[in-house]
Short mmCIF file of C-alpha atoms and ligand atoms in Angstrom, two decimals:
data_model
loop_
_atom_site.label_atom_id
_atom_site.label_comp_id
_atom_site.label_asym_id
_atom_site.label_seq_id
_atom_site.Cartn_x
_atom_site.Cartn_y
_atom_site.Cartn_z
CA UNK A 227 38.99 -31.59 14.53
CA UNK A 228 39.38 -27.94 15.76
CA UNK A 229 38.41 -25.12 14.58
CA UNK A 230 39.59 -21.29 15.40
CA UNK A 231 36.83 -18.66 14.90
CA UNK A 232 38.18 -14.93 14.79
CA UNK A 233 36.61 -13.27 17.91
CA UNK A 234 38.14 -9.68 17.52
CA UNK A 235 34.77 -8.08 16.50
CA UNK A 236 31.43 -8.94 14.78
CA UNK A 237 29.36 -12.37 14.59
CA UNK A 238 31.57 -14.52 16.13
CA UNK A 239 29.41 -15.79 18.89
CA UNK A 240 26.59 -17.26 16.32
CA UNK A 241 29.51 -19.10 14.45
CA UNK A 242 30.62 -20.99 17.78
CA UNK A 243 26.77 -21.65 17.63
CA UNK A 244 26.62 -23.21 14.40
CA UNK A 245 29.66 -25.27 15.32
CA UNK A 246 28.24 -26.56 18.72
CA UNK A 247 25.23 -27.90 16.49
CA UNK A 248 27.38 -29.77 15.17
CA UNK A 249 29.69 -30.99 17.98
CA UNK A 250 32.71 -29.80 16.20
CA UNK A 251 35.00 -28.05 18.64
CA UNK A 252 36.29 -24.26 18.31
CA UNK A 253 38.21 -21.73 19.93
CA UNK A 254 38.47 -18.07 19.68
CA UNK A 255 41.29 -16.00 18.46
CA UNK A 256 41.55 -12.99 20.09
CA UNK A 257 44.98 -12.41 20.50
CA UNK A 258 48.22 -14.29 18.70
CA UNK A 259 48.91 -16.12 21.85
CA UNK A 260 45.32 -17.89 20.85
CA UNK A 261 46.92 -19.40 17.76
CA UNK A 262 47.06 -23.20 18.28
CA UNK A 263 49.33 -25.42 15.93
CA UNK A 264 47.02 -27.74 15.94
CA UNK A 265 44.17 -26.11 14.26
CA UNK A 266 42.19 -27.68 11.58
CA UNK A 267 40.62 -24.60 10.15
CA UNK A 268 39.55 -21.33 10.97
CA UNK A 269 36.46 -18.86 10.30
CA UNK A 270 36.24 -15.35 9.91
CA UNK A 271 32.84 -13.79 10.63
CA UNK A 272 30.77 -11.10 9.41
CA UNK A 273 31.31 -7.39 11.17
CA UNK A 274 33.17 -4.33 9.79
CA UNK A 275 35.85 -5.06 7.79
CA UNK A 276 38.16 -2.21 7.66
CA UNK A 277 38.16 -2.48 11.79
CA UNK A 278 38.90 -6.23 12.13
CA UNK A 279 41.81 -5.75 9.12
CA UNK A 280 42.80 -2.89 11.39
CA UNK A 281 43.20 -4.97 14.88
CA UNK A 282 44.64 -8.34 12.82
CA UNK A 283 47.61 -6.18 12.68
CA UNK A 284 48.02 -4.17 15.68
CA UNK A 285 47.26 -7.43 17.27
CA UNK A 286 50.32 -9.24 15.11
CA UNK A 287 47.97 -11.51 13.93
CA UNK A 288 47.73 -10.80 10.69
CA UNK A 289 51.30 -11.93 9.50
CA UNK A 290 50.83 -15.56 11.44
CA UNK A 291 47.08 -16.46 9.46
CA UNK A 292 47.96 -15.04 6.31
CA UNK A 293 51.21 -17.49 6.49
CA UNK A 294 48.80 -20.41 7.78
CA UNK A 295 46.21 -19.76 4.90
CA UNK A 296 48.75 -19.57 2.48
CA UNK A 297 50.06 -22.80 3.64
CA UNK A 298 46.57 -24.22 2.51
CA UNK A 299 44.46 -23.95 5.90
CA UNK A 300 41.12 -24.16 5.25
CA UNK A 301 39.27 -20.79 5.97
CA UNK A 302 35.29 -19.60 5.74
CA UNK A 303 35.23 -16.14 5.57
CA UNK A 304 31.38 -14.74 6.12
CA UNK A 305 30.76 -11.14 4.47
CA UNK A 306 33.39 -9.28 6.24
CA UNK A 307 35.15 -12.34 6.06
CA UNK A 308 34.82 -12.39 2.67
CA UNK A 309 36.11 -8.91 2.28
CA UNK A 310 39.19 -9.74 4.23
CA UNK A 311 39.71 -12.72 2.12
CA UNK A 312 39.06 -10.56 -1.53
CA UNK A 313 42.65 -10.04 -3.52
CA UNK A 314 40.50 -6.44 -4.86
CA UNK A 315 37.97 -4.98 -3.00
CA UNK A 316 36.11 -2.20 -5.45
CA UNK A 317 39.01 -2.99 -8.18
CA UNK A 318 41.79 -1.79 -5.62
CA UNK A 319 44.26 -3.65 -3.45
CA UNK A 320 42.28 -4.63 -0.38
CA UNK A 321 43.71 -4.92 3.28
CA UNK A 322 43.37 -8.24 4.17
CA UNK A 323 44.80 -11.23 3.67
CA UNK A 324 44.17 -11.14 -0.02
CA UNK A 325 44.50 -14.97 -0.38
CA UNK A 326 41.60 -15.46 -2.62
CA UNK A 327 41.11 -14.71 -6.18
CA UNK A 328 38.30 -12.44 -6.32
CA UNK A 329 36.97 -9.29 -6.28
CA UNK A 330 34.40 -8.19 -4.24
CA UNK A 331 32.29 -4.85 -4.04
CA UNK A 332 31.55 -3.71 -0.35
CA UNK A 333 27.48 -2.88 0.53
CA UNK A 334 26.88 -3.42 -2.93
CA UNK A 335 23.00 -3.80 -3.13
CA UNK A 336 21.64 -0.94 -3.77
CA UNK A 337 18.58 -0.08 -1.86
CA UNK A 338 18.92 -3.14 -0.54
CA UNK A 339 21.72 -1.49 1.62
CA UNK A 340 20.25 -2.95 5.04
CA UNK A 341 19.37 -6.32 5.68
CA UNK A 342 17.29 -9.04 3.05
CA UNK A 343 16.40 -12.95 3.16
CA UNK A 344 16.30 -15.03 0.05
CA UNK A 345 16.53 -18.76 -0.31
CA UNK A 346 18.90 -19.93 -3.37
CA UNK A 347 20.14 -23.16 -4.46
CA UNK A 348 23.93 -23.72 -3.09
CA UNK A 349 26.09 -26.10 -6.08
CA UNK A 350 25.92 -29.35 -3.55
CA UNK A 351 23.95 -28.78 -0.86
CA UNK A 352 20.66 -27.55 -2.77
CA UNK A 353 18.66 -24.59 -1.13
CA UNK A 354 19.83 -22.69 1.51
CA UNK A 355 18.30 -19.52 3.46
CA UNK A 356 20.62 -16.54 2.64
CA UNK A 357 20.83 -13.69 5.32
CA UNK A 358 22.13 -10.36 3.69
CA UNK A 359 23.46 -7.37 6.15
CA UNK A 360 25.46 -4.77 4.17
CA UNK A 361 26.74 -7.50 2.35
CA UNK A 362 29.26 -6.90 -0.31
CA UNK A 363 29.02 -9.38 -3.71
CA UNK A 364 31.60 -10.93 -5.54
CA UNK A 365 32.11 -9.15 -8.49
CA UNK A 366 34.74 -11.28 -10.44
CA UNK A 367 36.72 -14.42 -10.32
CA UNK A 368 39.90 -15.52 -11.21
CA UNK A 369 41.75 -18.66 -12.17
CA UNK A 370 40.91 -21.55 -9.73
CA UNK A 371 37.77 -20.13 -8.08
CA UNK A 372 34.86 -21.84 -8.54
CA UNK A 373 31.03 -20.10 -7.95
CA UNK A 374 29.03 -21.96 -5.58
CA UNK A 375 26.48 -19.79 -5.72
CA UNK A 376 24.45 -16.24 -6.87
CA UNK A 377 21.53 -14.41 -5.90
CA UNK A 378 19.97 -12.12 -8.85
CA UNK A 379 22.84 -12.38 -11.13
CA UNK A 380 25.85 -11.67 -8.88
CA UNK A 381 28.07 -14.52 -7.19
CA UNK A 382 27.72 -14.37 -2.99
CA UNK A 383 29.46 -18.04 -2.76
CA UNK A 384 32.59 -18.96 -4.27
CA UNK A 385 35.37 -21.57 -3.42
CA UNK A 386 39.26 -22.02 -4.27
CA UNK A 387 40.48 -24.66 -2.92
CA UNK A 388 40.24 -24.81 0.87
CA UNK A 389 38.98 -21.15 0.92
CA UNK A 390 35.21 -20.84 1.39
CA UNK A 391 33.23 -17.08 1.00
CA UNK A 392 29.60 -16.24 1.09
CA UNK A 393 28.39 -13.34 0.86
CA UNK A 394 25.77 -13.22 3.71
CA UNK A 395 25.61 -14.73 7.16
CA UNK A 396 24.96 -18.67 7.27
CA UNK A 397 25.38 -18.40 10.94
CA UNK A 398 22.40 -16.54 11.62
CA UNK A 399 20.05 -19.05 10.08
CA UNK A 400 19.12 -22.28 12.38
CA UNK A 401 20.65 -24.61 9.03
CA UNK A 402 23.62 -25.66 9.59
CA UNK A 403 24.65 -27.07 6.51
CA UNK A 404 26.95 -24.72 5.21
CA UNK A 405 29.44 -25.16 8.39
CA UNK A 406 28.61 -28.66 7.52
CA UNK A 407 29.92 -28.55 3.93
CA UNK A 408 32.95 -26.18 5.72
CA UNK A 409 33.79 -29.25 8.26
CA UNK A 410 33.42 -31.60 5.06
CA UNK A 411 36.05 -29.27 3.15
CA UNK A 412 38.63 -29.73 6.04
CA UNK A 413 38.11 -33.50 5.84
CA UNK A 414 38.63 -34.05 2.30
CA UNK A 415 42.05 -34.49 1.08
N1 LIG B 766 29.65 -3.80 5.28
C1 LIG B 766 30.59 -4.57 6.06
C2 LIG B 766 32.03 -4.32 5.60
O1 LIG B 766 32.25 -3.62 4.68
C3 LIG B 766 30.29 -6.03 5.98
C4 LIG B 766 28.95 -6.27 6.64
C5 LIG B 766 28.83 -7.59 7.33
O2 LIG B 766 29.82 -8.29 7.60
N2 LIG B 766 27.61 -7.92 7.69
O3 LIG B 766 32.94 -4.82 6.21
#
């Protein structure tokens, strides 16, 4: 198994962390000449979203993963990622890849703005630590999306078929067991 992590901007680095707990190999994408064929699933980390939707495309990257997700590669979008993932984004048309149906609301807590912990239960894995930076929250979902997860009353995990958001930044606690259910995803059939 390998899996690409998008390395253009943001929390990258802490993802190839959480994979190297877990022996699972990864690469970065930085550039489309990064793209291997042989890739088994990809992440997309936490950072600003509007800048790494910006760079997919001048980079020419966008068109190749958007093709690759649609063609059921399985993908973990973290916070940004999530936002890049989101078919609506504030009830408009968002700028990403738009593969997933939901919509999200960018730094959507409040006074909570900055940065919060909690620990909530995940649907099959049980509780988790929860690390919230300017996090946006899912809002909605449509047909086929199911919610793994919600922290007071709004959904920060969902899941449509091989596509896997959350809200806040698993990476940046020491448990790896959300990358674990991600690697378990790609495995299943
Ligand atoms: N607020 C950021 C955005 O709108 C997301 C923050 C994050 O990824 N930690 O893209």
């Amino acid at each position: 198994m390998k899996i690409g992590i998008l390395a253009l901007q943001g929390a990258f680095a802490e993802h190839e962390a959480s994979l190297d707990k877990l022996h699972i190999p990864h690469f970065e994408i930085r550039q489309a000449d990064d793209l291997q064929d042989d890739m088994d699933g990809l992440i997309i980390p936490g950072g600003e979203s509007t800048v790494m939707g910006k760079l997919l495309k001048e980079l020419s990257l966008y068109e190749p993963l958007k093709a690759k997700i649609e063609a059921g590669l399985p993908v973990f979008g973290t916070c940004a990622g999530l936002l890049l993932l989101a078919k609506d984004i504030d009830g408009e048309d968002a700028l990403g890849f738009r593969t997933m149906n939901i919509t999200a609301r960018r730094n959507a807590y409040g006074r909570q703005l900055g940065s919060f912990f909690v620990e909530e239960d995940f649907k099959g894995i049980g509780t988790v630590g929860m690390t919230f930076i300017r996090a946006p929250y899912i809002e909605s979902v449509g047909d086929g999306v199911d919610v793994l997860a919600t922290c007071d009353g709004k959904i920060v995990v969902a899941r449509q078929g091989k596509q896997l958001v959350t809200a806040f930044h698993p990476e940046l606690t020491e448990d790896v067991k959300i990358h674990q259910y991600f690697v378990d995803m790609i495995s299943e059939n």
